[in-house]
């Protein structure tokens, strides 16, 4: 497992006191933000009965499982079991925690402790994430680039494209737009991103047929 | 199929008797295609090769087995008490292990969070100590003296009450619960969960009730129970792993989960592992 930062979500898609599903390689994540704004990435599984924590609810600085309301705080430690209000939960009840940090409106995650902070892209901010049914290499090529971090032009404006490879020949495209871009520009960028998705998915399908 | 294990020789619900037609219903039982139909007015079941399977018509449902059951389908004596309304709720398909569906039915601690303001509400979340046993004479799991505060325990309940429950697991994928009956103190409402295992991670749930509620419309009774199961489904389809872990270590129970612990032990002891995971992944 790499200890590099992986882009997993956009900050704007996880407002305060909410949780959303994410991925790091094969691992399903619950990415959540506390009421005070702290971002965290945990294993998407309550240790009690295996329920996805990304379906859970946030109160204050805790993420709680939607199934039985078990509450988890700092470091993934279980701090509350509603069925036994008087009980101090054993230390062993803990959700595996991943590193999470934000830069340029992107939530970056890592397994382990990366050497430095995640990359900044001055002048850009997170705009939109798309899930694309094409491998990362095909998506990069459709964009006209290579690698997982591509700076270029899409539709009406300059963009930063962060490509996150996912299991099953799927990718996430986390798109950064110029700070302060107006609604018309962003609308056109959105359409261009959807066109890119169609192109990448068509190319992936074609490549699959050729190998079949 | 070897993964059917000891569950092959048990009875499973495969349809509602009232809904049967001569054309029949094509469905699955533990991965094998079967057809449930009316043959000269009587329920019949055949497998993919045309072989006739054994049939029992009970509790409003048709029951069958792929193997050779060595005992009759369980009974629910309360179902024969006069004055009860027997309610075939219908079917709810859930992408989960049939065993997880039963385990969820045995659980009360989720009421305030999954059935909020209906079967439970914060801050009334505490699960008091109750009793669990495996009754060796009938080979069933029983939980008794279960109590829980509920804002609207049943369609017939007005306002919050502390509800008494008893739970009974009478077959690998069937459970019956008994709960306080608001219009008739001293009696129990009976709600059963009959689960048809389509595959190890897909099931059809057939709830069935025998109630003393004579005020509510049948459709309202059905809608109430369907609403509850749709809420359960949102959890059941999002548990990881999909298979029910029978070995300790993969999931951490507490005292409130004593019924679930006994159910898992009982499944493991009998080799009822279709829909289960034996080794912690």
Coordinates of C-alpha atoms in Angstrom, one line a residue:
Chain A
X1 CA 0.0 0.0 0.0
X2 CA 1.3 3.4 -1.0
X3 CA 1.7 6.1 1.6
X4 CA 1.2 8.8 -1.0
X5 CA -1.8 11.0 -0.8
X6 CA -4.8 9.9 -2.9
X7 CA -7.5 12.4 -3.9
X8 CA -10.8 10.9 -2.6
X9 CA -13.4 13.6 -2.6
X10 CA -14.0 17.3 -2.9
X11 CA -14.2 19.4 0.3
X12 CA -17.4 21.1 -0.9
X13 CA -19.2 17.7 -1.2
X14 CA -18.7 17.0 2.5
X15 CA -20.2 19.9 4.4
X16 CA -19.9 20.2 8.2
X17 CA -21.7 17.5 10.2
X18 CA -22.0 15.0 7.3
X19 CA -20.5 11.8 6.0
X20 CA -20.1 10.3 2.6
X21 CA -18.6 7.1 1.1
X22 CA -15.2 7.2 -0.5
X23 CA -12.5 4.8 -1.5
X24 CA -8.8 4.2 -1.1
X25 CA -7.7 1.4 -3.4
X26 CA -9.8 -1.6 -2.3
X27 CA -10.7 -0.1 1.0
X28 CA -14.2 1.5 1.4
X29 CA -14.0 4.7 3.4
X30 CA -16.4 6.9 5.4
X31 CA -15.2 10.4 4.8
X32 CA -16.9 12.8 7.3
X33 CA -16.6 16.3 8.7
X34 CA -17.4 17.2 12.3
X35 CA -19.6 20.1 13.3
X36 CA -16.5 22.2 13.9
X37 CA -15.2 21.4 10.4
X38 CA -12.6 18.7 11.0
X39 CA -12.2 16.2 8.1
X40 CA -11.6 12.5 8.7
X41 CA -11.4 9.3 6.7
X42 CA -12.2 6.0 8.4
X43 CA -12.9 2.4 7.4
X44 CA -16.5 2.4 6.2
X45 CA -17.5 -0.3 8.7
X46 CA -18.9 -0.2 12.2
X47 CA -17.1 -2.9 14.2
X48 CA -20.3 -3.9 15.9
X49 CA -22.4 -5.3 13.0
X50 CA -20.5 -4.2 9.9
X51 CA -22.9 -1.4 8.9
X52 CA -21.4 1.2 6.6
X53 CA -20.5 4.3 8.7
X54 CA -20.9 6.5 5.6
X55 CA -24.6 6.1 6.2
X56 CA -24.2 7.4 9.7
X57 CA -24.9 10.7 11.4
X58 CA -22.6 13.4 12.8
X59 CA -23.3 15.2 16.1
X60 CA -20.6 17.5 17.3
X61 CA -17.2 15.9 16.9
X62 CA -18.6 12.3 16.7
X63 CA -19.6 10.0 13.9
X64 CA -22.4 7.6 14.8
X65 CA -23.5 4.4 13.1
X66 CA -27.1 4.6 11.8
X67 CA -27.8 1.0 12.9
X68 CA -27.5 1.1 16.7
X69 CA -26.1 4.7 17.2
X70 CA -22.7 3.6 18.4
X71 CA -20.7 6.9 18.5
X72 CA -17.1 7.2 17.6
X73 CA -14.7 10.1 18.3
X74 CA -11.1 11.0 18.1
X75 CA -8.9 8.3 16.5
X76 CA -12.0 6.2 15.7
X77 CA -12.5 5.2 19.3
X78 CA -16.0 4.1 20.3
X79 CA -17.2 6.5 23.0
X80 CA -20.9 5.6 23.2
X81 CA -23.1 2.6 23.0
X82 CA -26.7 3.8 23.4
X83 CA -28.0 0.3 24.4
X84 CA -25.8 0.6 27.4
X85 CA -25.7 4.3 28.3
X86 CA -23.7 3.8 31.5
X87 CA -21.0 1.7 29.9
X88 CA -17.6 3.1 29.0
X89 CA -16.9 1.3 25.7
X90 CA -13.8 -0.9 25.8
X91 CA -10.7 0.6 24.0
X92 CA -10.7 -2.4 21.7
X93 CA -13.8 -1.0 19.9
X94 CA -12.1 1.2 17.4
X95 CA -12.6 2.0 13.7
X96 CA -9.5 1.9 11.6
X97 CA -8.5 5.4 10.8
X98 CA -6.7 6.8 7.7
X99 CA -4.8 10.0 7.2
X100 CA -6.9 12.8 5.7
X101 CA -6.0 16.3 4.8
X102 CA -7.4 19.1 2.6
X103 CA -5.7 21.3 0.0
X104 CA -7.2 23.4 -2.8
X105 CA -10.7 22.1 -1.9
X106 CA -9.7 18.4 -2.3
X107 CA -9.9 15.8 0.4
X108 CA -6.7 13.7 0.2
X109 CA -6.4 10.4 2.1
X110 CA -3.6 7.9 2.8
X111 CA -2.9 4.7 4.5
X112 CA 0.0 5.5 6.8
X113 CA 1.7 8.8 7.2
X114 CA 2.7 10.5 4.0
X115 CA 6.0 12.4 4.1
X116 CA 4.6 15.8 3.3
X117 CA 1.3 17.7 2.9
X118 CA -0.9 17.1 -0.1
X119 CA -0.3 19.2 -3.2
X120 CA -1.7 22.7 -3.5
X121 CA -2.8 24.1 -6.8
X122 CA -2.8 27.9 -6.4
X123 CA -5.6 29.6 -8.2
X124 CA -7.7 26.5 -8.4
X125 CA -10.5 25.1 -6.3
X126 CA -12.4 21.8 -6.2
X127 CA -15.3 21.9 -8.6
X128 CA -16.8 18.5 -9.3
X129 CA -16.2 14.8 -8.9
X130 CA -17.3 12.3 -11.5
X131 CA -17.2 8.5 -11.3
X132 CA -16.2 7.1 -14.7
X133 CA -16.4 3.5 -15.9
X134 CA -12.9 3.6 -17.5
X135 CA -9.5 2.7 -16.2
X136 CA -7.3 5.7 -15.1
X137 CA -5.0 5.3 -18.1
X138 CA -7.9 5.4 -20.6
X139 CA -9.3 8.5 -18.8
X140 CA -6.0 10.3 -18.8
X141 CA -5.6 9.6 -22.5
X142 CA -9.1 10.8 -23.3
X143 CA -8.2 14.0 -21.5
X144 CA -5.0 14.2 -23.7
X145 CA -2.6 13.6 -20.9
X146 CA -0.9 11.0 -18.8
X147 CA -0.6 10.2 -15.1
X148 CA -2.9 11.0 -12.2
X149 CA -2.4 14.8 -12.0
X150 CA -3.1 16.6 -15.2
X151 CA -3.0 20.4 -15.7
X152 CA -4.6 21.4 -19.0
X153 CA -7.7 22.8 -20.6
X154 CA -11.2 21.4 -20.6
X155 CA -14.0 23.1 -22.4
X156 CA -14.0 26.8 -21.5
X157 CA -11.1 27.0 -19.0
X158 CA -7.9 25.8 -17.5
X159 CA -8.4 22.9 -15.1
X160 CA -6.5 20.5 -12.8
X161 CA -7.7 17.0 -13.3
X162 CA -7.0 14.6 -10.4
X163 CA -7.5 11.0 -11.5
X164 CA -8.2 8.4 -8.8
X165 CA -7.9 4.8 -10.0
X166 CA -10.6 2.6 -8.4
X167 CA -11.1 -1.2 -8.4
X168 CA -12.9 -2.8 -11.3
X169 CA -11.6 -0.5 -14.1
X170 CA -13.3 2.5 -12.7
X171 CA -11.9 5.9 -12.0
X172 CA -12.9 9.0 -10.2
X173 CA -12.2 12.3 -11.8
X174 CA -11.8 15.2 -9.3
X175 CA -11.9 18.4 -11.3
X176 CA -10.5 21.7 -10.1
X177 CA -11.6 24.9 -11.7
X178 CA -10.1 28.4 -11.6
X179 CA -11.0 30.2 -8.5
X180 CA -13.8 32.7 -9.0
X181 CA -15.0 31.2 -12.3
X182 CA -18.5 32.5 -13.2
X183 CA -21.6 30.3 -13.5
X184 CA -21.5 30.3 -17.3
X185 CA -18.0 29.0 -17.3
X186 CA -18.7 26.4 -14.7
X187 CA -21.8 25.3 -16.6
X188 CA -19.8 24.8 -19.8
X189 CA -17.0 23.0 -17.8
X190 CA -19.6 20.7 -16.4
X191 CA -20.8 19.8 -19.9
X192 CA -17.3 19.3 -21.1
X193 CA -16.6 17.0 -18.1
X194 CA -19.6 14.9 -19.0
X195 CA -18.5 14.7 -22.6
X196 CA -15.1 13.6 -21.4
X197 CA -16.7 10.9 -19.4
X198 CA -18.7 9.6 -22.4
X199 CA -15.5 9.6 -24.5
X200 CA -13.5 7.7 -21.9
X201 CA -16.2 5.2 -21.3
X202 CA -16.7 4.6 -25.1
X203 CA -12.9 4.1 -25.5
X204 CA -12.8 1.7 -22.5
X205 CA -15.7 -0.3 -23.9
X206 CA -14.0 -0.4 -27.3
X207 CA -10.8 -1.6 -25.8
X208 CA -12.7 -4.3 -23.9
X209 CA -14.4 -5.5 -27.0
X210 CA -11.1 -5.7 -28.9
X211 CA -9.5 -7.8 -26.1
X212 CA -12.6 -10.0 -25.8
Chain B
X1 CA -24.5 -28.0 -3.7
X2 CA -22.2 -28.4 -0.7
X3 CA -22.6 -24.9 0.6
X4 CA -26.2 -25.5 1.3
X5 CA -24.9 -27.8 4.1
X6 CA -27.3 -28.9 6.8
X7 CA -29.8 -26.2 5.7
X8 CA -30.8 -28.2 2.6
X9 CA -33.0 -30.5 4.7
X10 CA -35.2 -27.7 6.2
X11 CA -38.4 -26.0 5.1
X12 CA -38.5 -22.6 3.5
X13 CA -41.3 -20.2 2.4
X14 CA -41.5 -19.9 -1.3
X15 CA -44.7 -18.0 -1.9
X16 CA -48.0 -16.8 -0.6
X17 CA -50.7 -19.4 -0.9
X18 CA -53.4 -16.9 -2.0
X19 CA -51.2 -15.6 -4.8
X20 CA -50.6 -18.9 -6.5
X21 CA -51.7 -19.5 -10.0
X22 CA -51.6 -22.5 -12.4
X23 CA -48.9 -20.7 -14.4
X24 CA -46.8 -20.5 -11.2
X25 CA -44.0 -18.3 -9.8
X26 CA -40.5 -19.0 -10.9
X27 CA -38.1 -18.3 -8.1
X28 CA -34.9 -19.5 -6.5
X29 CA -34.2 -21.6 -3.4
X30 CA -30.6 -21.6 -2.2
X31 CA -29.4 -20.9 -5.7
X32 CA -31.5 -23.5 -7.4
X33 CA -34.4 -22.6 -9.8
X34 CA -37.8 -23.8 -8.6
X35 CA -41.4 -23.2 -9.7
X36 CA -44.3 -22.7 -7.3
X37 CA -47.7 -23.3 -8.8
X38 CA -51.2 -24.7 -8.4
X39 CA -51.7 -28.2 -9.5
X40 CA -55.5 -29.1 -9.6
X41 CA -56.0 -26.4 -7.0
X42 CA -53.3 -27.6 -4.6
X43 CA -49.9 -25.9 -4.1
X44 CA -47.0 -27.7 -5.8
X45 CA -43.3 -27.0 -6.2
X46 CA -40.9 -28.5 -8.7
X47 CA -37.2 -28.0 -9.2
X48 CA -35.3 -27.1 -12.4
X49 CA -35.3 -30.8 -13.5
X50 CA -39.1 -31.1 -13.1
X51 CA -38.7 -33.1 -9.9
X52 CA -41.6 -32.6 -7.4
X53 CA -40.5 -31.2 -4.1
X54 CA -42.3 -31.7 -0.8
X55 CA -45.0 -29.1 0.0
X56 CA -46.6 -27.7 3.2
X57 CA -49.3 -25.1 3.1
X58 CA -49.2 -23.3 6.4
X59 CA -49.4 -19.7 7.8
X60 CA -50.6 -18.4 4.5
X61 CA -47.5 -19.5 2.8
X62 CA -46.2 -22.4 0.7
X63 CA -43.2 -24.2 2.2
X64 CA -40.8 -26.5 0.5
X65 CA -37.4 -28.2 0.8
X66 CA -34.7 -29.2 -1.6
X67 CA -33.7 -32.1 0.6
X68 CA -35.3 -34.5 3.0
X69 CA -36.7 -32.8 6.0
X70 CA -36.6 -35.1 9.0
X71 CA -39.3 -33.2 10.9
X72 CA -42.5 -31.3 10.3
X73 CA -42.5 -27.5 9.8
X74 CA -42.7 -25.7 13.2
X75 CA -46.1 -24.7 14.5
X76 CA -47.3 -21.4 15.9
X77 CA -50.1 -22.4 18.4
X78 CA -51.2 -18.8 18.9
X79 CA -52.2 -18.7 15.2
X80 CA -55.1 -21.0 15.9
X81 CA -56.6 -18.8 18.8
X82 CA -60.0 -17.5 17.8
X83 CA -60.3 -13.8 17.3
X84 CA -56.9 -13.2 15.7
X85 CA -56.5 -11.6 12.4
X86 CA -54.0 -13.4 10.2
X87 CA -52.1 -11.0 7.9
X88 CA -50.1 -12.0 4.9
X89 CA -47.9 -8.9 4.6
X90 CA -46.4 -9.7 1.2
X91 CA -42.8 -9.9 0.0
X92 CA -39.8 -7.7 0.4
X93 CA -36.7 -8.6 -1.6
X94 CA -33.5 -7.7 0.2
X95 CA -29.9 -7.9 -1.1
X96 CA -28.5 -9.5 2.0
X97 CA -27.8 -12.8 3.6
X98 CA -31.0 -14.5 4.7
X99 CA -29.3 -15.0 8.1
X100 CA -28.6 -11.3 8.5
X101 CA -32.3 -10.6 7.8
X102 CA -33.2 -12.9 10.7
X103 CA -30.6 -11.5 13.0
X104 CA -31.9 -8.0 12.4
X105 CA -35.4 -9.2 13.2
X106 CA -34.1 -10.4 16.6
X107 CA -32.5 -7.0 17.4
X108 CA -34.2 -4.3 19.4
X109 CA -31.3 -2.0 20.0
X110 CA -31.7 -0.6 16.4
X111 CA -35.3 0.6 17.0
X112 CA -34.5 4.2 18.0
X113 CA -32.1 4.7 15.0
X114 CA -33.7 2.7 12.2
X115 CA -37.4 3.0 13.1
X116 CA -37.1 6.4 14.7
X117 CA -40.3 7.6 16.5
X118 CA -42.1 4.4 15.6
X119 CA -40.5 1.4 17.4
X120 CA -38.0 3.5 19.4
X121 CA -36.8 7.0 20.0
X122 CA -33.9 8.7 21.7
X123 CA -33.1 9.0 24.6
X124 CA -34.9 5.8 25.3
X125 CA -32.1 3.6 23.9
X126 CA -31.2 1.4 26.8
X127 CA -31.6 -2.4 26.4
X128 CA -32.2 -3.9 29.8
X129 CA -30.9 -7.4 30.6
X130 CA -33.1 -10.2 29.2
X131 CA -32.9 -13.9 29.1
X132 CA -31.7 -16.1 26.3
X133 CA -31.6 -19.9 26.0
X134 CA -31.5 -22.6 23.5
X135 CA -34.4 -24.9 24.3
X136 CA -32.9 -28.3 23.7
X137 CA -36.3 -30.2 23.6
X138 CA -37.6 -28.2 20.6
X139 CA -34.1 -27.1 19.4
X140 CA -35.1 -23.4 19.2
X141 CA -33.5 -20.2 20.3
X142 CA -35.7 -18.2 22.8
X143 CA -35.3 -14.8 24.2
X144 CA -37.6 -13.7 27.0
X145 CA -38.2 -10.8 29.3
X146 CA -37.2 -8.3 26.6
X147 CA -38.5 -4.8 27.3
X148 CA -38.3 -1.7 25.2
X149 CA -39.9 1.8 25.3
X150 CA -41.7 2.5 22.0
X151 CA -43.4 5.7 20.8
X152 CA -45.8 3.7 18.5
X153 CA -45.3 0.0 19.1
X154 CA -48.1 -1.1 16.7
X155 CA -50.6 0.3 14.4
X156 CA -53.1 0.0 17.2
X157 CA -50.9 1.8 19.8
X158 CA -51.7 5.3 20.9
X159 CA -48.7 7.1 22.4
X160 CA -45.6 5.6 23.9
X161 CA -45.6 2.3 25.9
X162 CA -43.0 0.0 27.3
X163 CA -43.4 -3.1 25.2
X164 CA -42.6 -6.6 26.3
X165 CA -41.2 -9.0 23.7
X166 CA -40.3 -12.6 23.3
X167 CA -38.3 -14.0 20.4
X168 CA -38.2 -17.4 19.0
X169 CA -36.0 -18.8 16.2
X170 CA -37.7 -21.9 15.1
X171 CA -35.9 -22.7 11.8
X172 CA -32.6 -21.5 10.3
X173 CA -34.4 -18.6 8.4
X174 CA -37.6 -18.2 10.4
X175 CA -38.3 -16.3 13.6
X176 CA -41.5 -15.5 15.5
X177 CA -41.8 -12.6 17.9
X178 CA -44.4 -12.1 20.6
X179 CA -45.1 -8.5 21.8
X180 CA -47.4 -6.6 24.0
X181 CA -50.8 -6.4 22.4
X182 CA -52.1 -2.8 23.0
X183 CA -55.9 -3.5 22.6
X184 CA -55.8 -6.7 24.6
X185 CA -53.6 -6.6 27.7
X186 CA -52.4 -10.0 28.8
X187 CA -52.3 -11.4 25.3
X188 CA -49.4 -11.3 22.8
X189 CA -49.4 -10.1 19.2
X190 CA -47.5 -12.5 17.0
X191 CA -45.3 -11.3 14.2
X192 CA -43.3 -13.8 12.2
X193 CA -40.5 -13.4 9.7
X194 CA -40.3 -16.1 7.1
X195 CA -37.2 -15.7 5.0
X196 CA -36.7 -17.4 1.6
X197 CA -33.0 -17.8 0.8
X198 CA -32.7 -17.1 -2.9
X199 CA -28.9 -17.1 -2.7
X200 CA -26.4 -16.6 0.1
X201 CA -26.6 -12.8 -0.4
X202 CA -30.2 -12.3 -1.7
X203 CA -33.4 -13.2 0.1
X204 CA -37.2 -12.6 0.0
X205 CA -38.7 -11.8 3.3
X206 CA -42.4 -12.8 4.0
X207 CA -43.6 -11.2 7.2
X208 CA -46.8 -12.7 8.6
X209 CA -48.9 -11.6 11.6
X210 CA -51.5 -13.0 13.9
X211 CA -53.0 -9.9 15.7
X212 CA -55.8 -9.0 18.0
X213 CA -56.3 -5.7 16.2
X214 CA -59.8 -5.5 15.0
X215 CA -60.0 -1.8 14.4
X216 CA -57.4 -1.2 11.7
X217 CA -57.9 -1.7 8.0
X218 CA -56.0 -4.6 6.6
X219 CA -54.2 -2.4 4.2
X220 CA -53.0 -0.1 7.0
X221 CA -51.7 -3.1 9.0
X222 CA -49.8 -4.3 5.9
X223 CA -48.5 -0.8 5.1
X224 CA -47.2 -0.4 8.7
X225 CA -45.3 -3.6 8.6
X226 CA -44.0 -2.9 5.1
X227 CA -42.7 0.5 6.2
X228 CA -40.8 -1.2 9.0
X229 CA -39.1 -3.7 6.7
X230 CA -38.2 -1.1 4.1
X231 CA -36.4 0.8 6.9
X232 CA -34.6 -2.4 7.8
X233 CA -33.6 -3.0 4.2
X234 CA -31.6 0.2 4.1
X235 CA -29.4 -1.3 6.8
X236 CA -29.4 -4.9 5.6
X237 CA -28.1 -4.0 2.2
X238 CA -25.2 -2.1 3.6
X239 CA -23.5 -4.5 6.0
X240 CA -20.0 -5.6 5.4
X241 CA -19.3 -8.5 4.8
X242 CA -22.6 -9.4 3.2
X243 CA -22.3 -12.9 4.8
X244 CA -23.1 -13.3 8.5
X245 CA -19.8 -13.9 10.3
X246 CA -20.2 -16.9 12.7
X247 CA -16.7 -16.8 14.2
X248 CA -16.0 -14.3 16.9
X249 CA -13.6 -11.5 16.0
X250 CA -15.1 -10.1 12.9
X251 CA -17.8 -8.2 14.8
X252 CA -18.1 -7.1 18.4
X253 CA -21.3 -7.8 20.2
X254 CA -22.5 -6.4 23.6
X255 CA -25.0 -7.6 26.2
X256 CA -27.9 -6.2 24.1
X257 CA -26.9 -8.7 21.4
X258 CA -27.4 -11.9 23.5
X259 CA -30.1 -13.2 21.1
X260 CA -27.9 -12.6 18.1
X261 CA -25.0 -14.4 19.8
X262 CA -27.2 -17.4 20.6
X263 CA -28.5 -17.4 17.1
X264 CA -25.0 -17.4 15.6
X265 CA -23.9 -20.2 18.0
X266 CA -27.0 -22.3 17.1
X267 CA -26.4 -21.8 13.4
X268 CA -22.7 -22.8 13.7
X269 CA -23.5 -25.8 15.9
X270 CA -25.9 -27.2 13.4
X271 CA -23.9 -26.4 10.3
X272 CA -26.5 -23.9 9.1
X273 CA -24.0 -21.9 7.2
X274 CA -25.7 -21.0 3.9
X275 CA -25.4 -17.2 4.0
X276 CA -22.7 -17.3 6.7
X277 CA -19.0 -16.7 6.8
X278 CA -17.0 -19.1 9.0
X279 CA -13.5 -17.8 9.0
X280 CA -12.9 -14.2 9.8
X281 CA -11.6 -12.5 6.6

